[in-house]
């Protein structure tokens, strides 16, 4: 079992910055692909950014140049640095991890509880 605990959400004015963190617990698993999703009220959940275990990054077009995803494999933590925030970035942000069981090689996927990001003047 892996638990993902997110932090760093909050309220900020347009143009501001926030840094989200997602820490994973569970020593029996290797973290593979880690992703940040977001869901705004009345909208579907969308993929925002992803990072592989080797550090390859990918972003949805709407956040390119403003958001940066990174990970610290020693700490089993993934980050999302969000700069130049816009009102349309307002959403609940969820961490997602694809993991593999070190013993049996079974793949699993886990979600964090979500953290609210509100961008408003």
Short mmCIF file of C-alpha atoms in Angstrom, two decimals:
data_model
loop_
_atom_site.label_atom_id
_atom_site.label_comp_id
_atom_site.label_asym_id
_atom_site.label_seq_id
_atom_site.Cartn_x
_atom_site.Cartn_y
_atom_site.Cartn_z
CA UNK A 1 0.00 0.00 0.00
CA UNK A 2 1.26 3.47 -0.91
CA UNK A 3 -0.08 6.66 0.61
CA UNK A 4 0.29 9.97 -1.18
CA UNK A 5 0.13 13.10 0.95
CA UNK A 6 -0.13 16.45 -0.79
CA UNK A 7 0.59 19.89 0.57
CA UNK A 8 1.21 23.42 -0.62
CA UNK A 9 -2.15 24.50 -1.93
CA UNK A 10 -3.75 27.80 -1.03
CA UNK A 11 -5.00 31.11 -2.32
CA UNK A 12 -2.90 33.47 -4.39
CA UNK A 13 -3.41 36.50 -6.58
CA UNK A 14 -3.00 36.30 -10.35
CA UNK A 15 0.67 36.30 -11.26
CA UNK A 16 1.62 34.67 -8.00
CA UNK A 17 3.34 31.37 -7.31
CA UNK A 18 2.70 28.21 -5.34
CA UNK A 19 4.64 25.01 -4.89
CA UNK A 20 2.81 21.75 -4.41
CA UNK A 21 4.43 18.71 -2.83
CA UNK A 22 3.37 15.09 -2.84
CA UNK A 23 5.16 12.63 -0.60
CA UNK A 24 4.77 8.88 -1.05
CA UNK A 25 5.08 6.40 1.79
CA UNK A 26 5.63 2.66 1.40
CA UNK A 27 9.10 1.10 1.10
CA UNK A 28 8.00 -2.00 -0.78
CA UNK A 29 7.25 -0.08 -3.95
CA UNK A 30 9.22 1.66 -6.64
CA UNK A 31 7.69 4.87 -7.88
CA UNK A 32 7.57 5.00 -11.64
CA UNK A 33 5.54 7.64 -13.43
CA UNK A 34 4.28 10.48 -11.23
CA UNK A 35 1.69 12.98 -12.37
CA UNK A 36 -0.28 15.99 -11.28
CA UNK A 37 -3.90 16.29 -12.31
CA UNK A 38 -6.40 19.04 -11.59
CA UNK A 39 -10.15 19.30 -11.54
CA UNK A 40 -12.03 22.58 -11.65
CA UNK A 41 -15.69 22.82 -10.61
CA UNK A 42 -17.94 21.41 -13.28
CA UNK A 43 -15.04 20.17 -15.38
CA UNK A 44 -13.35 16.85 -15.97
CA UNK A 45 -10.09 16.00 -14.30
CA UNK A 46 -7.19 16.85 -16.58
CA UNK A 47 -3.56 15.86 -16.64
CA UNK A 48 -1.33 18.84 -15.90
CA UNK A 49 2.20 17.45 -15.75
CA UNK A 50 4.05 14.16 -15.59
CA UNK A 51 7.56 13.01 -14.80
CA UNK A 52 9.13 9.62 -15.33
CA UNK A 53 11.52 7.90 -12.93
CA UNK A 54 14.40 9.08 -15.12
CA UNK A 55 13.22 12.69 -14.98
CA UNK A 56 11.54 13.13 -18.36
CA UNK A 57 8.87 15.82 -18.06
CA UNK A 58 5.67 16.49 -19.97
CA UNK A 59 3.06 19.24 -19.63
CA UNK A 60 -0.35 20.20 -20.88
CA UNK A 61 -0.04 23.13 -23.28
CA UNK A 62 -1.86 25.56 -20.99
CA UNK A 63 0.85 25.39 -18.30
CA UNK A 64 3.99 25.11 -20.43
CA UNK A 65 6.52 27.75 -19.45
CA UNK A 66 4.73 28.45 -16.17
CA UNK A 67 4.70 25.14 -14.28
CA UNK A 68 7.64 22.86 -13.50
CA UNK A 69 7.37 19.31 -12.25
CA UNK A 70 10.28 17.72 -10.43
CA UNK A 71 10.94 14.79 -8.17
CA UNK A 72 13.31 13.77 -5.41
CA UNK A 73 13.63 10.01 -5.66
CA UNK A 74 15.51 9.77 -2.37
CA UNK A 75 12.55 11.38 -0.61
CA UNK A 76 9.85 9.74 -2.77
CA UNK A 77 8.44 13.19 -3.37
CA UNK A 78 7.18 14.98 -6.45
CA UNK A 79 6.78 18.74 -6.70
CA UNK A 80 4.84 21.12 -8.90
CA UNK A 81 6.20 24.66 -9.02
CA UNK A 82 3.48 26.93 -10.37
CA UNK A 83 4.42 30.43 -11.48
CA UNK A 84 2.47 33.20 -13.20
CA UNK A 85 -0.74 31.70 -11.93
CA UNK A 86 -4.00 32.59 -13.64
CA UNK A 87 -7.60 32.42 -12.43
CA UNK A 88 -8.17 29.52 -14.80
CA UNK A 89 -5.60 27.51 -12.84
CA UNK A 90 -8.06 27.39 -9.96
CA UNK A 91 -8.81 23.75 -9.21
CA UNK A 92 -8.22 20.88 -6.85
CA UNK A 93 -4.84 19.42 -7.69
CA UNK A 94 -4.26 15.68 -7.31
CA UNK A 95 -1.06 13.72 -7.19
CA UNK A 96 -1.00 10.39 -8.99
CA UNK A 97 1.65 7.68 -8.80
CA UNK A 98 2.23 4.57 -10.84
CA UNK A 99 4.23 2.13 -8.75
CA UNK A 100 5.52 -1.39 -8.97
CA UNK A 101 5.76 -3.91 -6.14
CA UNK A 102 9.46 -4.64 -5.61
CA UNK A 103 8.81 -8.26 -4.68
CA UNK A 104 6.10 -9.36 -7.08
CA UNK A 105 6.50 -6.83 -9.85
CA UNK A 106 2.78 -5.99 -9.80
CA UNK A 107 1.82 -2.51 -10.99
CA UNK A 108 -0.51 -0.27 -9.02
CA UNK A 109 -1.80 3.27 -9.24
CA UNK A 110 -2.55 5.58 -6.33
CA UNK A 111 -4.11 9.01 -5.85
CA UNK A 112 -3.58 11.70 -3.29
CA UNK A 113 -6.44 13.37 -1.46
CA UNK A 114 -6.18 16.60 -3.43
CA UNK A 115 -5.19 20.12 -2.50
CA UNK A 116 -7.12 23.28 -3.41
CA UNK A 117 -5.47 26.00 -5.45
CA UNK A 118 -7.40 29.25 -5.80
CA UNK A 119 -6.18 32.11 -7.98
CA UNK A 120 -8.21 35.25 -7.47
CA UNK A 121 -7.79 38.96 -7.01
#
